[in-house]
C-alpha positions as CSV (number, residue, x, y, z in Angstrom):
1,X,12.8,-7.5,16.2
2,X,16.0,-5.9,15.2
3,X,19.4,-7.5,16.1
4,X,19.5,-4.8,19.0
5,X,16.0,-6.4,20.3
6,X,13.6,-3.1,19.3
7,X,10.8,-3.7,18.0
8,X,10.6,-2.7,14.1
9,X,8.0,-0.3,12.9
10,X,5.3,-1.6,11.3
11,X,4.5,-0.3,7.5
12,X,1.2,-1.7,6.0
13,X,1.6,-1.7,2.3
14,X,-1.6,-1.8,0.3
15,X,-1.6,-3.3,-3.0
16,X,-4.3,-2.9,-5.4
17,X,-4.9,-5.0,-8.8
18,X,-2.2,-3.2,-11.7
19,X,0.7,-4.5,-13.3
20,X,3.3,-3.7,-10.6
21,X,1.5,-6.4,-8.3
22,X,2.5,-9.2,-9.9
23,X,6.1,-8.1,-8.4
24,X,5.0,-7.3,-4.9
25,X,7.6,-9.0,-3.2
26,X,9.7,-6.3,-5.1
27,X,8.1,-3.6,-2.8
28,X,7.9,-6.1,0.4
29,X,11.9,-6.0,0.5
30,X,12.3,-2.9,-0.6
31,X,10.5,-1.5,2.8
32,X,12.4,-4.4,4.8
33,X,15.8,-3.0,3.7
34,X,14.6,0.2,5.1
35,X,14.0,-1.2,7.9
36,X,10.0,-1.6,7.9
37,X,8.2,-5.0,9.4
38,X,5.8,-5.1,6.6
39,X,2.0,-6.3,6.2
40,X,0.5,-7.3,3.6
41,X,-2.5,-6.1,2.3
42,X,-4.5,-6.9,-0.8
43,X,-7.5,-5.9,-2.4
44,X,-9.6,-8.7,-3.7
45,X,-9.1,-8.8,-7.5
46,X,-5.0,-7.9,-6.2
47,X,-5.6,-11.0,-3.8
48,X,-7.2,-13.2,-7.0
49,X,-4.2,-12.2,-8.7
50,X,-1.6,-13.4,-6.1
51,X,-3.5,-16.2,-4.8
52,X,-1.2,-19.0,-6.1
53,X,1.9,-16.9,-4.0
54,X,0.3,-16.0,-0.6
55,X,2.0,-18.7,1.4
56,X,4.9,-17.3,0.0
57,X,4.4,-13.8,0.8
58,X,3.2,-14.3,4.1
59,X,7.2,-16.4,5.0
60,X,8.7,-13.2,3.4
61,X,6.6,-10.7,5.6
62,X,6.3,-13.2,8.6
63,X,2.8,-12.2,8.6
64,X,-0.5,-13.5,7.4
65,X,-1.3,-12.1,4.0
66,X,-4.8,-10.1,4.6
67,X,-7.4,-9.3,2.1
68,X,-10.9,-9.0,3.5
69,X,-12.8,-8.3,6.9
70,X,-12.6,-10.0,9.8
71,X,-15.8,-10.7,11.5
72,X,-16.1,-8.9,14.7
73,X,-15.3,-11.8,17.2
74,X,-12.1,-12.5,15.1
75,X,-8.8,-11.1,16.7
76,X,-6.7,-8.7,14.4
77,X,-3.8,-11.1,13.0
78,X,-1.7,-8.1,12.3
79,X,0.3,-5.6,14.5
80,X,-1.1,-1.8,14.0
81,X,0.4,0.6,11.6
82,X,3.3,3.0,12.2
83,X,2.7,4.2,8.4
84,X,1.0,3.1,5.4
85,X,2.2,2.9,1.5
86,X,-0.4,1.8,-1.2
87,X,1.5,0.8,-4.3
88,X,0.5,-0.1,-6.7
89,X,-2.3,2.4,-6.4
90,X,-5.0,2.4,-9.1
91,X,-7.4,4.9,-10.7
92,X,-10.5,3.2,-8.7
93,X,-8.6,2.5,-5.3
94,X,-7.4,6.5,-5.5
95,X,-10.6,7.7,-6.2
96,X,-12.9,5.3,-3.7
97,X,-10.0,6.7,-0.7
98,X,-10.3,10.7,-1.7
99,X,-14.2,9.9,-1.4
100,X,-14.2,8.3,1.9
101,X,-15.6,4.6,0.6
102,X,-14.1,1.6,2.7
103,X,-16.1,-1.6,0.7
104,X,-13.0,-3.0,1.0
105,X,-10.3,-4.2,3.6
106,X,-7.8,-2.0,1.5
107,X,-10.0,1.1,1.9
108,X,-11.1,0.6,5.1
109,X,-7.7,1.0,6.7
110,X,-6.6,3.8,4.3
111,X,-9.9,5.9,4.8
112,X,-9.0,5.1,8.8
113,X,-5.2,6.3,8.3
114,X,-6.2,9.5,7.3
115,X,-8.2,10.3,10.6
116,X,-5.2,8.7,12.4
117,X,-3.2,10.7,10.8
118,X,-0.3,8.1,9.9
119,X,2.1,8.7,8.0
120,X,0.8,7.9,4.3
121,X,2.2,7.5,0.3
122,X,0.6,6.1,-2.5
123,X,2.2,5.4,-5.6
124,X,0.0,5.2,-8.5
125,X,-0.2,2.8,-11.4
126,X,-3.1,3.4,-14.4
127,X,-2.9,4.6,-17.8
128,X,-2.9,8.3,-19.2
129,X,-6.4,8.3,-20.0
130,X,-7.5,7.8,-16.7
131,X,-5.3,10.2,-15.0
132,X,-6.6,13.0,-17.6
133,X,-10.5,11.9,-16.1
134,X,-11.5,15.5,-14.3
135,X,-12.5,13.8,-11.5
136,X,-8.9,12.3,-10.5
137,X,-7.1,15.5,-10.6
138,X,-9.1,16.7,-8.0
139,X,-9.5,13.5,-6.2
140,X,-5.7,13.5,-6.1
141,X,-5.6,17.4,-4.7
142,X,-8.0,16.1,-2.0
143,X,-5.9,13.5,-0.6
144,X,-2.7,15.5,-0.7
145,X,-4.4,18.3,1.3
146,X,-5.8,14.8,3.5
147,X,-1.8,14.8,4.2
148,X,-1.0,11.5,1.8
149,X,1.9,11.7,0.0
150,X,0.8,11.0,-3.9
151,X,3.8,10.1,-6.2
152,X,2.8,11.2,-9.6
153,X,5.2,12.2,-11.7
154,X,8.6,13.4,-10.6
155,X,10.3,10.5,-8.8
156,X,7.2,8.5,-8.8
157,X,4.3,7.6,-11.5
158,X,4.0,8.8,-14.8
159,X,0.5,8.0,-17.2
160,X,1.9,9.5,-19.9
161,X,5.0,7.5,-20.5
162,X,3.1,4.0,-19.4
163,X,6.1,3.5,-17.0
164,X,7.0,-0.8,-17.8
165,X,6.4,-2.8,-14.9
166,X,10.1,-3.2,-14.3
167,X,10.9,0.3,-13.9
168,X,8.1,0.5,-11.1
169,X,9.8,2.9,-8.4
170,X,9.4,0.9,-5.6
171,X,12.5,2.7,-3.6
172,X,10.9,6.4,-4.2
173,X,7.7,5.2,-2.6
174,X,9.4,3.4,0.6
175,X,11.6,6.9,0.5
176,X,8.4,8.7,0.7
177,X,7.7,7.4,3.9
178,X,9.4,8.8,7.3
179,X,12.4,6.9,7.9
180,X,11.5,3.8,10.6
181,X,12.7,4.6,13.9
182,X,13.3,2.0,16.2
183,X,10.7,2.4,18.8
184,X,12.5,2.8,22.3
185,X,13.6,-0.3,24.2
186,X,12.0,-1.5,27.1
């Protein structure tokens, strides 16, 4: 809740298993100082990763740090998506999602954004030789034409100049998103 008493809008932000991860928490309050209640979710070698830091993820989101399926008689632990930002975005996450495969929590809901049509921006992190791969120029076309916002190069991701984890542009990828309204008052 804002101080006003609105409810925030809810940004799910997707990490996947790259370098960038390791400083999640980076991107977590970057989207809070926008003004974003984030979620949490991680793929499962992202989620191996972290695994040591969950507990302290889930105080700084408020919400339980996800990272696999729920089994059907489960309840959903977290509040649906007004938008959703995967960052740190990898070569095999990017391709899987322009291809429609949801193996995975992490895909599942961005394969499900797209026919929701939320409000989506991926920030890639992989090396130069991967990003020259035929298929993921194409793969990237495809899920800009899907209506996700792919920062590569320009403000966002660059192969080429194996961008340090430091300089990860965590603020262009929450900018990327529409700014968080506060949904109306009761």
């Amino acid at each position: 809740m804002t101080a006003n008493g609105t409810a925030r809008r809810v940004l799910y932000l997707i990490a996947c298993a790259a370098p960038p991860t390791r400083r999640i928490a980076d991107g977590i309050r970057a989207a809070q100082t926008a003004g974003w209640d984030v979620c949490l979710i991680l793929t499962p070698t992202a989620h191996r990763w972290l695994a040591d830091e969950t507990a302290a993820l889930r105080d700084l989101t408020g919400h339980p740090v996800r990272h696999a399926y729920k089994l059907p008689d489960e309840p959903d632990v977290l509040p649906a998506a007004d938008a959703v930002l995967v960052a740190p975005a990898t070569f095999n996450t990017l391709n899987k999602w322009a291809a429609g495969i949801a193996d995975t929590l992490a895909l599942g809901l961005v394969t499900e954004a797209i026919g929701l049509r939320l409000p989506l921006a991926a920030l890639p992190h992989l090396g130069a030789a991967q990003a020259a791969h035929p298929a993921f120029g194409r793969n990237i076309a495809f899920l800009r034409e899907a209506g996700v916002t792919v920062l590569l190069g320009g403000d966002g991701y660059h192969p080429e100049r194996g961008d340090e984890v430091d300089a990860f542009p965590w603020a262009a990828a929450v900018a990327a998103l529409p700014a968080p309204a506060p949904a109306p008052e009761l």
